[in-house]
XYZ file of C-alpha atoms in Angstrom:
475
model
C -15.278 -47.023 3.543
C -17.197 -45.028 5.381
C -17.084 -40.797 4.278
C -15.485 -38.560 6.759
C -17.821 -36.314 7.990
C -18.282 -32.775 6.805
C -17.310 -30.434 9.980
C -18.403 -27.170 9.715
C -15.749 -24.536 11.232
C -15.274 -21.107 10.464
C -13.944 -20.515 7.144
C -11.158 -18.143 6.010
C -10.506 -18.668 10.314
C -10.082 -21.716 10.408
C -7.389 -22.859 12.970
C -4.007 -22.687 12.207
C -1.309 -25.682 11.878
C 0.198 -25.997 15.704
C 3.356 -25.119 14.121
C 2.768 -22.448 12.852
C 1.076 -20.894 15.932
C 4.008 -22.209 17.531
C 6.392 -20.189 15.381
C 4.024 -17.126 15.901
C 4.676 -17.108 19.900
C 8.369 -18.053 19.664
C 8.784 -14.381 17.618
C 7.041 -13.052 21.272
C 9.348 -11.172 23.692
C 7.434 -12.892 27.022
C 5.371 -15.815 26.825
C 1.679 -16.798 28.339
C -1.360 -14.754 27.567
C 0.749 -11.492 26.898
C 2.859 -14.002 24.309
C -0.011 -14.918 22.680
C -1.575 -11.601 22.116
C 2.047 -9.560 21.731
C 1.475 -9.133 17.878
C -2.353 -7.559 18.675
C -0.846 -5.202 21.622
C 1.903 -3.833 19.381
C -0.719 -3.561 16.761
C -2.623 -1.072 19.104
C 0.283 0.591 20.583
C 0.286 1.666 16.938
C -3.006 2.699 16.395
C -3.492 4.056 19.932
C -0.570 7.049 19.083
C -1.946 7.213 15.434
C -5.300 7.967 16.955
C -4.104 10.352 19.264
C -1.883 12.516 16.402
C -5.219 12.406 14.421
C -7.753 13.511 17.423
C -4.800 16.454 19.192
C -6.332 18.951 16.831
C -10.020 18.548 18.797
C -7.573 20.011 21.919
C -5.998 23.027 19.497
C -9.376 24.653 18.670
C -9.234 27.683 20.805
C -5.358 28.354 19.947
C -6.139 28.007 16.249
C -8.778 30.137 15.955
C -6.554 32.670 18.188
C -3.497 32.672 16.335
C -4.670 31.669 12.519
C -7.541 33.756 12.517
C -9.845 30.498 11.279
C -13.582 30.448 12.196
C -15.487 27.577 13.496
C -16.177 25.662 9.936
C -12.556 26.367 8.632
C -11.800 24.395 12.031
C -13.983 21.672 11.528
C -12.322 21.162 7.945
C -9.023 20.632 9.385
C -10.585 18.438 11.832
C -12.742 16.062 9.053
C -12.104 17.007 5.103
C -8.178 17.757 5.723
C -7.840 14.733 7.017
C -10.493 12.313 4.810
C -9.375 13.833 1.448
C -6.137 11.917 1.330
C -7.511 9.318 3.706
C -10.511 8.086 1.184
C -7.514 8.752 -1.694
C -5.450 5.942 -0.622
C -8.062 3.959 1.270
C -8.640 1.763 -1.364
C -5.111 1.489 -2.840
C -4.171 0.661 1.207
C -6.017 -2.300 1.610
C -5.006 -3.361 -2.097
C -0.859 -3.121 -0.778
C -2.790 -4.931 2.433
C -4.031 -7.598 0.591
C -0.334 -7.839 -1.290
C 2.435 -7.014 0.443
C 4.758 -7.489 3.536
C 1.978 -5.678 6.213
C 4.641 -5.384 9.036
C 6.751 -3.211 6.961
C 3.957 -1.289 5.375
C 3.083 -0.423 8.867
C 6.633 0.681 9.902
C 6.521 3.151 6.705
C 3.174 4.282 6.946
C 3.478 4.992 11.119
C 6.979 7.191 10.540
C 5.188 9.043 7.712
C 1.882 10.156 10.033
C 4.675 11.122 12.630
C 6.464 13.038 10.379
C 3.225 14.695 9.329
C 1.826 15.570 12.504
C 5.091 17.200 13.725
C 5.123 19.285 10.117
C 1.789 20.819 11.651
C 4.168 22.401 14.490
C 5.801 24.663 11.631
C 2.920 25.477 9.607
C 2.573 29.683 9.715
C -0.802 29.940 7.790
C -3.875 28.007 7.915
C -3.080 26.731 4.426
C 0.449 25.124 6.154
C -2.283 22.936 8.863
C -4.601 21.912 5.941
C -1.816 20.050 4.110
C 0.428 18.479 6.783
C -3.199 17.128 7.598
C -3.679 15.549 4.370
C -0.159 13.906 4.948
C -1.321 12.476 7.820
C -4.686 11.312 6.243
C -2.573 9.686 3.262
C -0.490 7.922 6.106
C -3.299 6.328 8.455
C -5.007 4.803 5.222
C -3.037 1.902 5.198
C -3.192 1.345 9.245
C -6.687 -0.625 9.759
C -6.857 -2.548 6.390
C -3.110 -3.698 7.092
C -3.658 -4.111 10.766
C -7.166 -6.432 10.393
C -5.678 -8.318 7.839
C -2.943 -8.988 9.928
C -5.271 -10.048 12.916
C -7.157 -12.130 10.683
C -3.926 -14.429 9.895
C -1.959 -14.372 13.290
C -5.476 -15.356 15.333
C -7.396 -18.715 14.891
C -11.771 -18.230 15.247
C -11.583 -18.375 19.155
C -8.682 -16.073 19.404
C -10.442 -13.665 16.640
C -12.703 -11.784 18.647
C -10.951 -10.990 21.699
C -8.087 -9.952 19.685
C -10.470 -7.596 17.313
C -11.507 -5.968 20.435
C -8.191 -5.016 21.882
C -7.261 -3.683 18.833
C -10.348 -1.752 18.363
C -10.381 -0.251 22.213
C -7.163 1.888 20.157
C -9.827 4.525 19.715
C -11.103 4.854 23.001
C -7.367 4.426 24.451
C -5.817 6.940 22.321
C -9.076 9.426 22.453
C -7.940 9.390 26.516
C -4.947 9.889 25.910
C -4.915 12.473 23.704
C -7.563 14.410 25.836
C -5.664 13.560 28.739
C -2.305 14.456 27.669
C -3.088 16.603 25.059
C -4.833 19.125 27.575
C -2.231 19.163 30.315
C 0.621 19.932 27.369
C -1.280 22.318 25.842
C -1.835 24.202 29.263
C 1.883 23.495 29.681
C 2.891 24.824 26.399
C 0.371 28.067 25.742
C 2.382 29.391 28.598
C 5.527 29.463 26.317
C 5.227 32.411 23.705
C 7.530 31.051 21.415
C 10.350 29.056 20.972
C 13.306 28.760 18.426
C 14.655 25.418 17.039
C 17.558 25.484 15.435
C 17.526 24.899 11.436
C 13.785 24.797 11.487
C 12.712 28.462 12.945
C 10.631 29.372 15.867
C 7.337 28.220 16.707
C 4.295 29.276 18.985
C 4.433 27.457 22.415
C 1.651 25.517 21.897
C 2.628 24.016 18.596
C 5.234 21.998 20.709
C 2.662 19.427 21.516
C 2.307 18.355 18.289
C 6.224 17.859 18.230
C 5.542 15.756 21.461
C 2.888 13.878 20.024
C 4.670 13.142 16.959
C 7.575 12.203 18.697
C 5.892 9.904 21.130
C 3.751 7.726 18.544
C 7.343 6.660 16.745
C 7.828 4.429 19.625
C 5.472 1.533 19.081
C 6.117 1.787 15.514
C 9.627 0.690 15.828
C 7.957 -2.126 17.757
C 6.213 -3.031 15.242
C 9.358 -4.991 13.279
C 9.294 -7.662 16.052
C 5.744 -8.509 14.514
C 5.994 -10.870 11.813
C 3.839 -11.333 8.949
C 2.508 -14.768 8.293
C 1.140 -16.480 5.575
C -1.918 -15.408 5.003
C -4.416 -18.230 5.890
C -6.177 -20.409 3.530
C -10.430 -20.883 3.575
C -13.222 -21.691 1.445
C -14.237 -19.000 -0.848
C -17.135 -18.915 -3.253
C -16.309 -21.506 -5.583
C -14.559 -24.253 -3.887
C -13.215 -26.088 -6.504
C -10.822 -23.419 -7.416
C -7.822 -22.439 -5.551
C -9.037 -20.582 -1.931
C -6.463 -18.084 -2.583
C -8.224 -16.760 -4.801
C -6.671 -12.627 -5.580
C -9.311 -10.157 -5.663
C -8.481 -6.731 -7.200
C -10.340 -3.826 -6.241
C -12.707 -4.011 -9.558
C -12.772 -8.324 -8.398
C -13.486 -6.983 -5.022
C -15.811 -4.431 -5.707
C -17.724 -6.914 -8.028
C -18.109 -9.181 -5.578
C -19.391 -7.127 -3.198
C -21.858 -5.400 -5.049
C -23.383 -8.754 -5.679
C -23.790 -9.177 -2.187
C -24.698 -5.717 -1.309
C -27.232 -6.751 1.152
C -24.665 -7.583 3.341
C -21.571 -5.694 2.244
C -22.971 -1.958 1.568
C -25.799 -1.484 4.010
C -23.130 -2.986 6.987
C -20.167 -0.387 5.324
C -22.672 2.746 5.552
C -24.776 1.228 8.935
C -21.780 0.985 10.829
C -20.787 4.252 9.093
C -23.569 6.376 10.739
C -22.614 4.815 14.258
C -19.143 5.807 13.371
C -19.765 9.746 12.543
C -21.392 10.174 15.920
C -18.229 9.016 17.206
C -16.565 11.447 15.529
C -19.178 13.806 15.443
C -18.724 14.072 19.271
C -15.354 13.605 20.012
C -14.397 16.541 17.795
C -17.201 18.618 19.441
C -17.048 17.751 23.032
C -14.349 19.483 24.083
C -15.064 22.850 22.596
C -18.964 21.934 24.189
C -17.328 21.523 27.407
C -14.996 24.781 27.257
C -17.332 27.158 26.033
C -20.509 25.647 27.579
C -19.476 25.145 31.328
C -16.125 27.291 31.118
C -13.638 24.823 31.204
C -10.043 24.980 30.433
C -7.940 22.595 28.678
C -6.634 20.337 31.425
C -10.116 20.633 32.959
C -11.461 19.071 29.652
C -8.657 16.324 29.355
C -8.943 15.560 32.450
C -12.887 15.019 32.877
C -13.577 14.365 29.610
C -10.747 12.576 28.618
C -11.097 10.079 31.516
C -14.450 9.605 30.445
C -13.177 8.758 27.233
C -10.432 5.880 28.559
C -12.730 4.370 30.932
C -16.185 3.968 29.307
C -14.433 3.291 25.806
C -12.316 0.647 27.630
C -15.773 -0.438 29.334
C -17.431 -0.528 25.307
C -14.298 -2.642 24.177
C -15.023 -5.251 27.501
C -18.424 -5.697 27.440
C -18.737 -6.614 23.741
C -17.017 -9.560 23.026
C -18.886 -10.861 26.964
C -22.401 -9.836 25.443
C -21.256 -11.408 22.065
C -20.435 -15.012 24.172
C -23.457 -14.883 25.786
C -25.770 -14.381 22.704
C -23.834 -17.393 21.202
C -25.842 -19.335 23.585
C -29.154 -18.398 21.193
C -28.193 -17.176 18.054
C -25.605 -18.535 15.177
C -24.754 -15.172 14.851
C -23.806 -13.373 17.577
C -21.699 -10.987 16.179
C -23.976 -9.477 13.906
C -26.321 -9.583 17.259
C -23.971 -7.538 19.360
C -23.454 -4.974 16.470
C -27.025 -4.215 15.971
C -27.312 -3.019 19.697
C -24.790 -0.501 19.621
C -27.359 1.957 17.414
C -29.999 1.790 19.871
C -28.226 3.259 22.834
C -26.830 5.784 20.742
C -30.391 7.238 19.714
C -30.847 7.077 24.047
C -27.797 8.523 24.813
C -27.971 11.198 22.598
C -31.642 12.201 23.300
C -30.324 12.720 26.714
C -27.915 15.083 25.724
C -30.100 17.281 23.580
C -32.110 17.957 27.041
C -28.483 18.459 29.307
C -28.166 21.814 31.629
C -25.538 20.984 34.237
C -21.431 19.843 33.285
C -22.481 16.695 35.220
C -25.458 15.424 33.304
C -23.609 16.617 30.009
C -20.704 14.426 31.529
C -22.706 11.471 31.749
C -24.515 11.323 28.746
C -20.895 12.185 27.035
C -20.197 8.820 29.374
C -22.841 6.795 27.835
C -22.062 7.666 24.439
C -18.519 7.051 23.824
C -19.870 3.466 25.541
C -22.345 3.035 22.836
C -19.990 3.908 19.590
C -17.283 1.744 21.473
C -19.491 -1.173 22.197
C -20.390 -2.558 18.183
C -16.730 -1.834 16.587
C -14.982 -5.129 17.330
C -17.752 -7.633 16.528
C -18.246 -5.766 13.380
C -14.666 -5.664 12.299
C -14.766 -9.696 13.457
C -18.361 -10.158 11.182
C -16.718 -8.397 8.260
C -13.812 -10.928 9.005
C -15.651 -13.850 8.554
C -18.294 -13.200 5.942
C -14.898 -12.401 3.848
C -12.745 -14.722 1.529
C -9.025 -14.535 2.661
C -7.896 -12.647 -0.445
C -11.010 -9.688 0.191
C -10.123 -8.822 3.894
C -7.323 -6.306 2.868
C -9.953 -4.366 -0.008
C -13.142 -5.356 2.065
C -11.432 -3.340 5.008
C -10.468 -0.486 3.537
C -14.043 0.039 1.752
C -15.503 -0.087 5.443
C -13.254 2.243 6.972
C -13.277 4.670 4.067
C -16.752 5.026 3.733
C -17.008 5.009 7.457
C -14.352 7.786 7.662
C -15.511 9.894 4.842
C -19.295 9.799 6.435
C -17.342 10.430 9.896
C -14.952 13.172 8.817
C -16.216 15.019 5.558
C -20.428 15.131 7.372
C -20.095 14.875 11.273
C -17.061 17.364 11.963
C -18.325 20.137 9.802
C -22.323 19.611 10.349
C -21.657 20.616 13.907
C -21.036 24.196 13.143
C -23.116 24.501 10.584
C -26.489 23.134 12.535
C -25.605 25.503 14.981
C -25.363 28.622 12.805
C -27.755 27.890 10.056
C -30.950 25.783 11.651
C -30.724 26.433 15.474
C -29.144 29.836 14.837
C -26.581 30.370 17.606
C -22.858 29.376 17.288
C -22.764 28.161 20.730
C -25.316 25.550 20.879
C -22.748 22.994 19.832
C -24.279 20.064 22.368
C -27.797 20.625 20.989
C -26.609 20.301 17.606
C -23.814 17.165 18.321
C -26.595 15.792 19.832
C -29.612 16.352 16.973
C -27.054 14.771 13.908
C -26.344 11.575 16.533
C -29.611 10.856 16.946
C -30.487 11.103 13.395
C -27.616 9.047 12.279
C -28.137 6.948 15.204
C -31.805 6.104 13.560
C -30.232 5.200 10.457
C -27.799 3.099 11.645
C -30.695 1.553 13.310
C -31.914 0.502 9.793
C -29.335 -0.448 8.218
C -27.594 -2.783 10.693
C -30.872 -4.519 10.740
C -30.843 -5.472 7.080
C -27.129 -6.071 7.210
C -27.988 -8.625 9.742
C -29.854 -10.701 7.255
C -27.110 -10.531 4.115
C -24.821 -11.534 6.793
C -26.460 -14.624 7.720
C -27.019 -15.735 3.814
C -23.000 -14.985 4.024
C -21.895 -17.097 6.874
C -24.328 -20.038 5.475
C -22.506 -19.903 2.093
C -19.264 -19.920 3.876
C -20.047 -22.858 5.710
C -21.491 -24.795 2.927
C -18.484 -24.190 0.859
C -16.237 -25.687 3.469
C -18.245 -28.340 3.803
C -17.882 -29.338 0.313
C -13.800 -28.505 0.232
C -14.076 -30.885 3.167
C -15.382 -33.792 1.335
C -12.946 -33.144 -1.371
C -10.390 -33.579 0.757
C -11.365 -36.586 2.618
């Protein structure tokens, strides 16, 4: 007889039974495309409103400063290391309850505890009060992406993967919007209101009721979230394919394993790292750039910046999973293709800004920016996806968006300030000095992406060897 020949698919992707895809959209509220893709919008929904109770304080600057007496860095610590403390605490122990447990229900806990949190901040009456209900809220959102990706990862075969990755990760750019958006026309709306009392609790300042609103508002989805299911996790071929490819990795299994292959692993964790603390760098600077730069108020900056925001984050989202199927046309690797561009037009971008006089130049490079953090996010979280065994995603997920967030939040929020006091020596030049620490990191990530590129190739080709020999095993 004649040996079956060894396909070579994707591996821990590979496509799911037709039943149980079936069963997947019969859990769906509608069916047709928004069937199909119900479990990624919810997803999202969720991380859209957790991204928008973890960017409001870049709106509450002015009022903080005002009414808490804080200075600029004491700010930017509430905006970064308040948040990345508890965040990089449980990052790890997140994506090892991913990796492990029911994800739709560690979602539902996890989402009413960051809501809880962010609506604590509207009570706080010392600075001390803001630091800690942020650290709630850090210890919260650690389990979102590693829980959420893994959960991608299992309810989306290898063609589905990638568009599904980058609706998920356009939750940024979505909730950045609308928490500029919204968060500026409340808070104009609420500093108008001196105080106000609430029974049982006390009173609070006027503009402390937007964080009620936003905490209030983000509990919606997450009671969404329990018409998700969680699947069984999907079977591939992992390193050694004559033992079972369910293999459990542990966080010291996972870290091992990792560290062998830190050519990939570690230089695509801290490349994509640098990328990601300009993002943060500037969307916790902007507005206070815009305001005190070009006189803006809130709802000016929400409204101008924040549509900025939605639209050319949206635009990022779009045009990378189009670039990525176009690249597939000359490259086995596309993915690691589309990430490596990302970098460059951040180092453009951001040498524009250094150089901007006007709101409207400022504007646009602001524009091209949030375009060119946007634009590598999903093909990276879809790389990391497939270079990974099944049982890694959940730890291998929260490494990457720990070390991202602790470069993002504990460097880029607090640098700001202190570039601006220390080496250029005025307070206000906050857009020369977002601008200087994105193009350096933006050099960097240059770098590193480019030697990530090459681990992740010797990755994929193990991968797909691998399943080649399960393959013949099986026939």
């Amino acid at each position: 007889m004649t040996p079956r020949t060894p396909s070579l698919p994707v591996n821990s992707l590979a496509e799911p039974a037709p039943g149980a895809v079936a069963g997947r959209e019969a859990r769906a509220p509608m069916g047709g495309v928004l069937g199909i893709y119900y479990g990624v919008i919810i997803l999202t929904l969720v991380y859209c409103f957790a991204f928008v109770d973890r960017q409001i304080f870049n709106m509450l600057v002015a009022p903080i400063k005002r009414d808490f007496g804080a200075s600029d860095l004491e700010v930017g610590y509430l905006l970064g290391p308040a948040f990345i403390l508890s965040y990089v605490a449980l990052g790890l122990p997140a994506g090892w309850c991913a990796d492990r447990f029911n994800r739709t229900r560690l979602l539902i806990f996890a989402g009413v505890a960051w809501g809880i949190g962010t609506m604590a901040a509207a009570f706080a009456d010392s600075y001390q009060g803001l630091f800690f209900s942020r650290l709630f809220v850090g210890a919260s959102e650690a389990f979102l992406y590693p829980a959420g990706m893994s959960l991608i990862a299992d309810l989306y075969d290898r063609k589905r993967l990638p568009i599904a990755t980058s609706i998920f990760i356009a939750a940024p750019s979505v909730g950045g919007g609308l928490a500029l958006l919204g968060g500026g026309l409340l808070l104009n709306t609420t500093e108008q209101i001196a105080s106000v009392s609430i029974p049982l609790l006390g009173t609070i300042r006027g503009w402390q009721l937007t964080l009620i609103f936003v905490g209030l508002a983000g509990l919606i989805p997450i009671l969404l979230m329990a018409t998700v299911p969680d699947i069984k996790r999907t079977k591939g071929a992992t390193a050694k394919p004559s033992e079972a490819t369910e293999a459990q990795y542990g966080l010291i299994d996972g870290t091992a394993y990792m560290l062998k292959r830190w050519s990939f692993y570690f230089t695509f964790f801290f490349g994509l790292a640098c990328s990601s603390l300009v993002m943060l760098t500037i969307t916790a600077w902007a507005p206070t750039f815009l305001a005190r730069t070009f006189g803006l108020n809130p709802a000016e900056v929400g409204s101008r910046y924040g549509t900025l925001v939605l639209v050319f984050g949206l635009a990022g989202g779009i045009a990378s999973p189009l670039i990525n199927s176009v690249l597939k046309r000359w490259s086995n690797y596309p993915t690691m293709l589309t990430v490596r561009i990302g970098p460059y037009l951040l180092v453009l971008f951001a040498s524009l800004l250094y150089f901007a006089k006007s709101e409207t130049i400022a504007l646009a490079c602001l524009a091209g920016l949030t375009f060119s953090y946007i634009f590598p996010m999903s093909m990276a979280s879809t790389s990391l996806q497939l270079a990974c065994p099944p049982r890694l995603r959940g730890v291998a997920a929260a490494y990457y968006f720990v070390i991202v967030s602790l470069m993002g939040y504990g460097i880029g929020t607090t640098a700001v300030p202190l570039v601006a006091s220390k080496i250029l020596h005025d307070p206000n030049r906050i857009g020369e000095s977002m601008a200087g620490i994105s193009i350096f990191f933006g050099v960097l990530a240059i770098i590193l992406s480019s030697i990530a590129a090459r681990g992740f190739r010797a990755e994929r080709d193990e991968m797909l060897r691998n399943q080649a020999i399960a393959d013949v095993a099986d026939a």
